[in-house]
Amino acid sequence: MSEPKNEDPIRTFLGSAHIFANAVAQIIEEKVWREAVGNQLTVSQLKLLKLVSLSGEHKIGDVAAFLGISNAAASKAVDKLVRRMLLRRSEGEADRRAIHLSVTGPGRRLLEAHESATKEKLAEILGDMPPGTLSKLTDLLDQVSSKIIAYSAQSEDICVQCGIYFRERCLVGQELSRRCLYMRQKDAGRKAASQVPTGSGPDS
Amino acid sequence: MSEPKNEDPIRTFLGSAHIFANAVAQIIEEKVWREAVGNQLTVSQLKLLKLVSLSGEHKIGDVAAFLGISNAAASKAVDKLVRRMLLRRSEGEADRRAIHLSVTGPGRRLLEAHESATKEKLAEILGDMPPGTLSKLTDLLDQVSSKIIAYSAQSEDICVQCGIYFRERCLVGQELSRRCLYMRQKDAGRKAASQVPTGSGPDS
DNA sequence: GAAGATTGATTGTTCAATCTTG
DNA sequence: CAAGATTGAACAATCAATCTTC
């Protein structure tokens, strides 16, 4: 509808998807997010910081997979944040090949400021959407994402690229009946916690 | 729904949006598109080629705005495609500061192959969506995109970044009552065509 | 002088190679 | 030898500066 005698609906849909993706990336992430931290951090750095704060310690490879960048890029990004004293890097205890990451005090303060400022802005932008529209849209998006991801990867163990947005009940993961990186991480955390209660693993 | 007692619906929505955007960018564009042309072109190059073929001759600045990259990047990208004989670059007739771009024979053949291969794959991926779902999703996406874009830019004349996906009746542009770059282009083309029928302007 | 396009320096990203630990 | 992390070279993107044409 509203595209009367136009072309391929799939193509039309892709057009909307493209604009939407750009709007989210460029305006919400690039503009809203970065303004919230006074443009002191790039978007990748912000994501990295947030990821570590949410999910506790990580291997570099996991960080890279979550963020959708290469191993090398993740390593260098971590390096930069460590040098700015926002992240702490220590060697793994069990496996000395792996590193452990954690957020420092200043880093955590920066993130908290970011959280509240962003939440406010987003309410301003999307707050007047008809109630239910957003959740309906969320469901539809998840359905389509599942189809697309299912097409590309038959393998079970592929990250769905939730980035910093992982959540407890991820429709995409469910539809694909796939254990994404986040779920794997959680399981590992739970298993470890049952032995040594260090309190790892993201608590939603 | 399906996110029972979970967090902020806006945040949940952003998560889905993120995964969706990644799925479109990485799987549809990066994988499907590039496979369709045998990985001879990068996604940006493909978009550039397609843009020129769809909308006729262009100034570099327009190309950059459509594609969402900087002027400099656009200039260099054009350069590369010209060197590979897929694009033709000639000086503007009226305004010799501007350049005119057109697609060469090989370029057009490459694009046609891409078109049909992509269409086929997409039907395979999304073809079994319940009818109407896609158009409903399209409408919802446009609504949200409008809100986001409206927040960021008060100015009238800003491109909505449709990239190669511009269409005749763009909901986003309508909702914002904004003449996007594409529409400006069309108007200019129509005005010129009424004087000198050179056949410029994209024909849907 | 202003608008358009191009070039140079910097930054960030990837790929391949290397190094270290299991 | 395998898995993980880091480094070096190549490449693309941006910003600032320059050059040409109006």
PDB file of C-alpha atoms in Angstrom, chain B residues 7-184:
ATOM      1  CA  GLU B   7      13.586  -4.344  29.646  1.00  0.00           C
ATOM      2  CA  ASP B   8      12.904  -1.122  27.890  1.00  0.00           C
ATOM      3  CA  PRO B   9      10.936  -1.762  24.679  1.00  0.00           C
ATOM      4  CA  ILE B  10      12.960   0.921  22.947  1.00  0.00           C
ATOM      5  CA  ARG B  11      16.144  -0.834  23.772  1.00  0.00           C
ATOM      6  CA  THR B  12      14.736  -4.154  22.672  1.00  0.00           C
ATOM      7  CA  PHE B  13      13.676  -2.555  19.454  1.00  0.00           C
ATOM      8  CA  LEU B  14      17.139  -1.127  18.886  1.00  0.00           C
ATOM      9  CA  GLY B  15      18.559  -4.587  19.336  1.00  0.00           C
ATOM     10  CA  SER B  16      16.358  -6.006  16.637  1.00  0.00           C
ATOM     11  CA  ALA B  17      17.114  -3.047  14.438  1.00  0.00           C
ATOM     12  CA  HIS B  18      20.807  -3.611  14.843  1.00  0.00           C
ATOM     13  CA  ILE B  19      20.654  -7.281  13.971  1.00  0.00           C
ATOM     14  CA  PHE B  20      18.411  -6.541  11.064  1.00  0.00           C
ATOM     15  CA  ALA B  21      20.684  -3.856   9.696  1.00  0.00           C
ATOM     16  CA  ASN B  22      23.642  -6.172   9.967  1.00  0.00           C
ATOM     17  CA  ALA B  23      21.782  -8.971   8.275  1.00  0.00           C
ATOM     18  CA  VAL B  24      20.866  -6.763   5.356  1.00  0.00           C
ATOM     19  CA  ALA B  25      24.286  -5.215   5.028  1.00  0.00           C
ATOM     20  CA  GLN B  26      26.412  -8.276   5.528  1.00  0.00           C
ATOM     21  CA  ILE B  27      24.345 -11.011   4.007  1.00  0.00           C
ATOM     22  CA  ILE B  28      22.244  -9.403   1.349  1.00  0.00           C
ATOM     23  CA  GLU B  29      24.666  -6.762   0.228  1.00  0.00           C
ATOM     24  CA  GLU B  30      28.015  -8.252   0.999  1.00  0.00           C
ATOM     25  CA  LYS B  31      27.253 -11.853   0.197  1.00  0.00           C
ATOM     26  CA  VAL B  32      24.336 -12.014  -2.224  1.00  0.00           C
ATOM     27  CA  TRP B  33      25.211  -8.939  -4.215  1.00  0.00           C
ATOM     28  CA  ARG B  34      28.883  -9.604  -4.528  1.00  0.00           C
ATOM     29  CA  GLU B  35      28.427 -13.232  -5.429  1.00  0.00           C
ATOM     30  CA  ALA B  36      26.118 -12.055  -8.172  1.00  0.00           C
ATOM     31  CA  VAL B  37      28.993 -10.244  -9.850  1.00  0.00           C
ATOM     32  CA  GLY B  38      31.617 -12.800  -9.025  1.00  0.00           C
ATOM     33  CA  ASN B  39      33.164 -10.632  -6.321  1.00  0.00           C
ATOM     34  CA  GLN B  40      34.699  -8.409  -8.947  1.00  0.00           C
ATOM     35  CA  LEU B  41      33.335  -5.308  -7.282  1.00  0.00           C
ATOM     36  CA  THR B  42      33.039  -4.079  -3.756  1.00  0.00           C
ATOM     37  CA  VAL B  43      29.628  -3.103  -2.456  1.00  0.00           C
ATOM     38  CA  SER B  44      30.363   0.608  -2.725  1.00  0.00           C
ATOM     39  CA  GLN B  45      31.484   0.185  -6.283  1.00  0.00           C
ATOM     40  CA  LEU B  46      28.364  -1.763  -7.099  1.00  0.00           C
ATOM     41  CA  LYS B  47      26.196   0.927  -5.599  1.00  0.00           C
ATOM     42  CA  LEU B  48      28.053   3.596  -7.453  1.00  0.00           C
ATOM     43  CA  LEU B  49      27.655   1.820 -10.757  1.00  0.00           C
ATOM     44  CA  LYS B  50      23.996   1.210 -10.157  1.00  0.00           C
ATOM     45  CA  LEU B  51      23.358   4.752  -9.092  1.00  0.00           C
ATOM     46  CA  VAL B  52      24.838   6.167 -12.243  1.00  0.00           C
ATOM     47  CA  SER B  53      22.910   3.715 -14.371  1.00  0.00           C
ATOM     48  CA  LEU B  54      19.633   4.549 -12.656  1.00  0.00           C
ATOM     49  CA  SER B  55      19.802   8.273 -12.484  1.00  0.00           C
ATOM     50  CA  GLY B  56      21.858   9.227 -15.465  1.00  0.00           C
ATOM     51  CA  GLU B  57      24.604  11.749 -15.223  1.00  0.00           C
ATOM     52  CA  HIS B  58      25.520  13.172 -11.915  1.00  0.00           C
ATOM     53  CA  LYS B  59      27.695  15.609 -10.143  1.00  0.00           C
ATOM     54  CA  ILE B  60      30.200  14.066  -7.780  1.00  0.00           C
ATOM     55  CA  GLY B  61      28.559  15.769  -4.857  1.00  0.00           C
ATOM     56  CA  ASP B  62      25.230  14.104  -5.645  1.00  0.00           C
ATOM     57  CA  VAL B  63      26.851  10.737  -5.919  1.00  0.00           C
ATOM     58  CA  ALA B  64      28.455  11.247  -2.540  1.00  0.00           C
ATOM     59  CA  ALA B  65      25.212  12.353  -0.924  1.00  0.00           C
ATOM     60  CA  PHE B  66      23.251   9.457  -2.330  1.00  0.00           C
ATOM     61  CA  LEU B  67      25.821   6.934  -1.257  1.00  0.00           C
ATOM     62  CA  GLY B  68      26.420   8.504   2.103  1.00  0.00           C
ATOM     63  CA  ILE B  69      30.156   8.913   1.655  1.00  0.00           C
ATOM     64  CA  SER B  70      32.346  11.969   1.453  1.00  0.00           C
ATOM     65  CA  ASN B  71      33.049  13.940  -1.670  1.00  0.00           C
ATOM     66  CA  ALA B  72      36.619  12.828  -1.700  1.00  0.00           C
ATOM     67  CA  ALA B  73      35.731   9.174  -1.373  1.00  0.00           C
ATOM     68  CA  ALA B  74      33.246   9.471  -4.203  1.00  0.00           C
ATOM     69  CA  SER B  75      35.817  11.098  -6.418  1.00  0.00           C
ATOM     70  CA  LYS B  76      38.324   8.346  -5.800  1.00  0.00           C
ATOM     71  CA  ALA B  77      35.740   5.620  -6.246  1.00  0.00           C
ATOM     72  CA  VAL B  78      34.697   7.049  -9.584  1.00  0.00           C
ATOM     73  CA  ASP B  79      38.315   7.198 -10.563  1.00  0.00           C
ATOM     74  CA  LYS B  80      38.774   3.540  -9.936  1.00  0.00           C
ATOM     75  CA  LEU B  81      35.751   2.475 -11.924  1.00  0.00           C
ATOM     76  CA  VAL B  82      36.731   4.724 -14.780  1.00  0.00           C
ATOM     77  CA  ARG B  83      40.131   3.120 -14.843  1.00  0.00           C
ATOM     78  CA  ARG B  84      38.456  -0.266 -15.038  1.00  0.00           C
ATOM     79  CA  MET B  85      36.384   0.930 -17.985  1.00  0.00           C
ATOM     80  CA  LEU B  86      33.060   0.436 -16.229  1.00  0.00           C
ATOM     81  CA  LEU B  87      32.247   4.111 -15.962  1.00  0.00           C
ATOM     82  CA  ARG B  88      32.778   6.941 -18.387  1.00  0.00           C
ATOM     83  CA  ARG B  89      33.632  10.402 -17.145  1.00  0.00           C
ATOM     84  CA  SER B  90      33.246  13.463 -19.315  1.00  0.00           C
ATOM     85  CA  GLU B  91      33.227  17.153 -18.655  1.00  0.00           C
ATOM     86  CA  GLY B  92      29.955  18.919 -18.152  1.00  0.00           C
ATOM     87  CA  GLU B  93      28.632  20.777 -21.166  1.00  0.00           C
ATOM     88  CA  ALA B  94      26.839  23.621 -19.490  1.00  0.00           C
ATOM     89  CA  ASP B  95      29.021  23.858 -16.427  1.00  0.00           C
ATOM     90  CA  ARG B  96      32.559  22.780 -17.050  1.00  0.00           C
ATOM     91  CA  ARG B  97      33.259  22.480 -13.363  1.00  0.00           C
ATOM     92  CA  ALA B  98      30.872  19.567 -13.103  1.00  0.00           C
ATOM     93  CA  ILE B  99      31.569  16.155 -14.542  1.00  0.00           C
ATOM     94  CA  HIS B 100      29.140  13.850 -16.239  1.00  0.00           C
ATOM     95  CA  LEU B 101      29.075  10.157 -15.558  1.00  0.00           C
ATOM     96  CA  SER B 102      27.699   7.317 -17.592  1.00  0.00           C
ATOM     97  CA  VAL B 103      27.967   3.561 -17.605  1.00  0.00           C
ATOM     98  CA  THR B 104      29.938   1.852 -20.332  1.00  0.00           C
ATOM     99  CA  GLY B 105      28.845  -1.269 -22.180  1.00  0.00           C
ATOM    100  CA  PRO B 106      30.748  -3.696 -19.958  1.00  0.00           C
ATOM    101  CA  GLY B 107      29.487  -1.858 -16.927  1.00  0.00           C
ATOM    102  CA  ARG B 108      25.916  -2.203 -18.069  1.00  0.00           C
ATOM    103  CA  ARG B 109      26.327  -5.893 -18.777  1.00  0.00           C
ATOM    104  CA  LEU B 110      27.752  -6.425 -15.321  1.00  0.00           C
ATOM    105  CA  LEU B 111      24.805  -4.633 -13.810  1.00  0.00           C
ATOM    106  CA  GLU B 112      22.282  -6.658 -15.727  1.00  0.00           C
ATOM    107  CA  ALA B 113      23.840  -9.884 -14.577  1.00  0.00           C
ATOM    108  CA  HIS B 114      23.754  -8.544 -11.070  1.00  0.00           C
ATOM    109  CA  GLU B 115      20.103  -7.558 -11.327  1.00  0.00           C
ATOM    110  CA  SER B 116      18.792 -10.918 -12.366  1.00  0.00           C
ATOM    111  CA  ALA B 117      20.996 -12.964 -10.070  1.00  0.00           C
ATOM    112  CA  THR B 118      20.081 -10.843  -7.100  1.00  0.00           C
ATOM    113  CA  LYS B 119      16.389 -10.915  -7.840  1.00  0.00           C
ATOM    114  CA  GLU B 120      16.483 -14.663  -7.925  1.00  0.00           C
ATOM    115  CA  LYS B 121      18.340 -15.013  -4.646  1.00  0.00           C
ATOM    116  CA  LEU B 122      16.096 -12.554  -2.893  1.00  0.00           C
ATOM    117  CA  ALA B 123      12.995 -14.390  -3.995  1.00  0.00           C
ATOM    118  CA  GLU B 124      14.573 -17.493  -2.564  1.00  0.00           C
ATOM    119  CA  ILE B 125      15.281 -15.834   0.761  1.00  0.00           C
ATOM    120  CA  LEU B 126      12.175 -13.757   1.273  1.00  0.00           C
ATOM    121  CA  GLY B 127       9.718 -15.305  -1.134  1.00  0.00           C
ATOM    122  CA  ASP B 128       7.908 -17.380   1.452  1.00  0.00           C
ATOM    123  CA  MET B 129       7.111 -14.512   3.756  1.00  0.00           C
ATOM    124  CA  PRO B 130       3.361 -14.291   4.334  1.00  0.00           C
ATOM    125  CA  PRO B 131       2.011 -11.887   1.721  1.00  0.00           C
ATOM    126  CA  GLY B 132       1.473  -8.450   3.106  1.00  0.00           C
ATOM    127  CA  THR B 133       4.027  -8.894   5.826  1.00  0.00           C
ATOM    128  CA  LEU B 134       6.714  -7.308   3.767  1.00  0.00           C
ATOM    129  CA  SER B 135       4.637  -4.299   2.831  1.00  0.00           C
ATOM    130  CA  LYS B 136       3.486  -3.851   6.395  1.00  0.00           C
ATOM    131  CA  LEU B 137       7.049  -4.007   7.555  1.00  0.00           C
ATOM    132  CA  THR B 138       8.020  -1.528   4.882  1.00  0.00           C
ATOM    133  CA  ASP B 139       5.453   0.940   6.121  1.00  0.00           C
ATOM    134  CA  LEU B 140       6.484   0.571   9.724  1.00  0.00           C
ATOM    135  CA  LEU B 141      10.129   1.016   8.856  1.00  0.00           C
ATOM    136  CA  ASP B 142       9.339   4.165   6.957  1.00  0.00           C
ATOM    137  CA  GLN B 143       7.417   5.574   9.874  1.00  0.00           C
ATOM    138  CA  VAL B 144      10.251   5.027  12.292  1.00  0.00           C
ATOM    139  CA  SER B 145      12.857   6.245   9.852  1.00  0.00           C
ATOM    140  CA  SER B 146      10.888   9.428   9.417  1.00  0.00           C
ATOM    141  CA  LYS B 147      10.866  10.032  13.127  1.00  0.00           C
ATOM    142  CA  ILE B 148      14.557   9.455  13.446  1.00  0.00           C
ATOM    143  CA  ILE B 149      15.494  11.599  10.500  1.00  0.00           C
ATOM    144  CA  ALA B 150      13.103  14.334  11.531  1.00  0.00           C
ATOM    145  CA  TYR B 151      14.780  14.492  14.891  1.00  0.00           C
ATOM    146  CA  SER B 152      18.206  14.940  13.468  1.00  0.00           C
ATOM    147  CA  ALA B 153      17.710  17.405  10.669  1.00  0.00           C
ATOM    148  CA  GLN B 154      15.374  20.311  10.594  1.00  0.00           C
ATOM    149  CA  SER B 155      16.660  21.477   7.267  1.00  0.00           C
ATOM    150  CA  GLU B 156      14.477  20.878   4.245  1.00  0.00           C
ATOM    151  CA  ASP B 157      17.063  19.888   1.767  1.00  0.00           C
ATOM    152  CA  ILE B 158      18.742  16.966   3.320  1.00  0.00           C
ATOM    153  CA  CYS B 159      19.140  13.696   1.557  1.00  0.00           C
ATOM    154  CA  VAL B 160      17.411  10.776   3.244  1.00  0.00           C
ATOM    155  CA  GLN B 161      20.207   8.511   2.142  1.00  0.00           C
ATOM    156  CA  CYS B 162      18.183   6.196   0.001  1.00  0.00           C
ATOM    157  CA  GLY B 163      21.359   5.301  -1.807  1.00  0.00           C
ATOM    158  CA  ILE B 164      20.515   3.275  -4.870  1.00  0.00           C
ATOM    159  CA  TYR B 165      17.061   2.510  -3.550  1.00  0.00           C
ATOM    160  CA  PHE B 166      15.230   5.667  -4.407  1.00  0.00           C
ATOM    161  CA  ARG B 167      11.683   5.192  -5.511  1.00  0.00           C
ATOM    162  CA  GLU B 168       8.923   7.178  -7.015  1.00  0.00           C
ATOM    163  CA  ARG B 169       6.847   7.594  -3.889  1.00  0.00           C
ATOM    164  CA  CYS B 170       9.102   7.579  -0.897  1.00  0.00           C
ATOM    165  CA  LEU B 171       7.101   7.478   2.323  1.00  0.00           C
ATOM    166  CA  VAL B 172       9.987   8.845   4.293  1.00  0.00           C
ATOM    167  CA  GLY B 173      10.277  11.870   2.090  1.00  0.00           C
ATOM    168  CA  GLN B 174       6.536  12.373   2.137  1.00  0.00           C
ATOM    169  CA  GLU B 175       6.211  12.177   5.881  1.00  0.00           C
ATOM    170  CA  LEU B 176       8.920  14.728   6.271  1.00  0.00           C
ATOM    171  CA  SER B 177       7.465  16.765   3.422  1.00  0.00           C
ATOM    172  CA  ARG B 178      10.947  17.076   2.132  1.00  0.00           C
ATOM    173  CA  ARG B 179      12.349  17.199  -1.331  1.00  0.00           C
ATOM    174  CA  CYS B 180      15.164  14.749  -1.208  1.00  0.00           C
ATOM    175  CA  LEU B 181      18.074  14.748  -3.598  1.00  0.00           C
ATOM    176  CA  TYR B 182      16.344  12.281  -5.846  1.00  0.00           C
ATOM    177  CA  MET B 183      13.296  14.457  -6.227  1.00  0.00           C
ATOM    178  CA  ARG B 184      15.412  17.470  -6.957  1.00  0.00           C
TER     179      ARG B 184
END
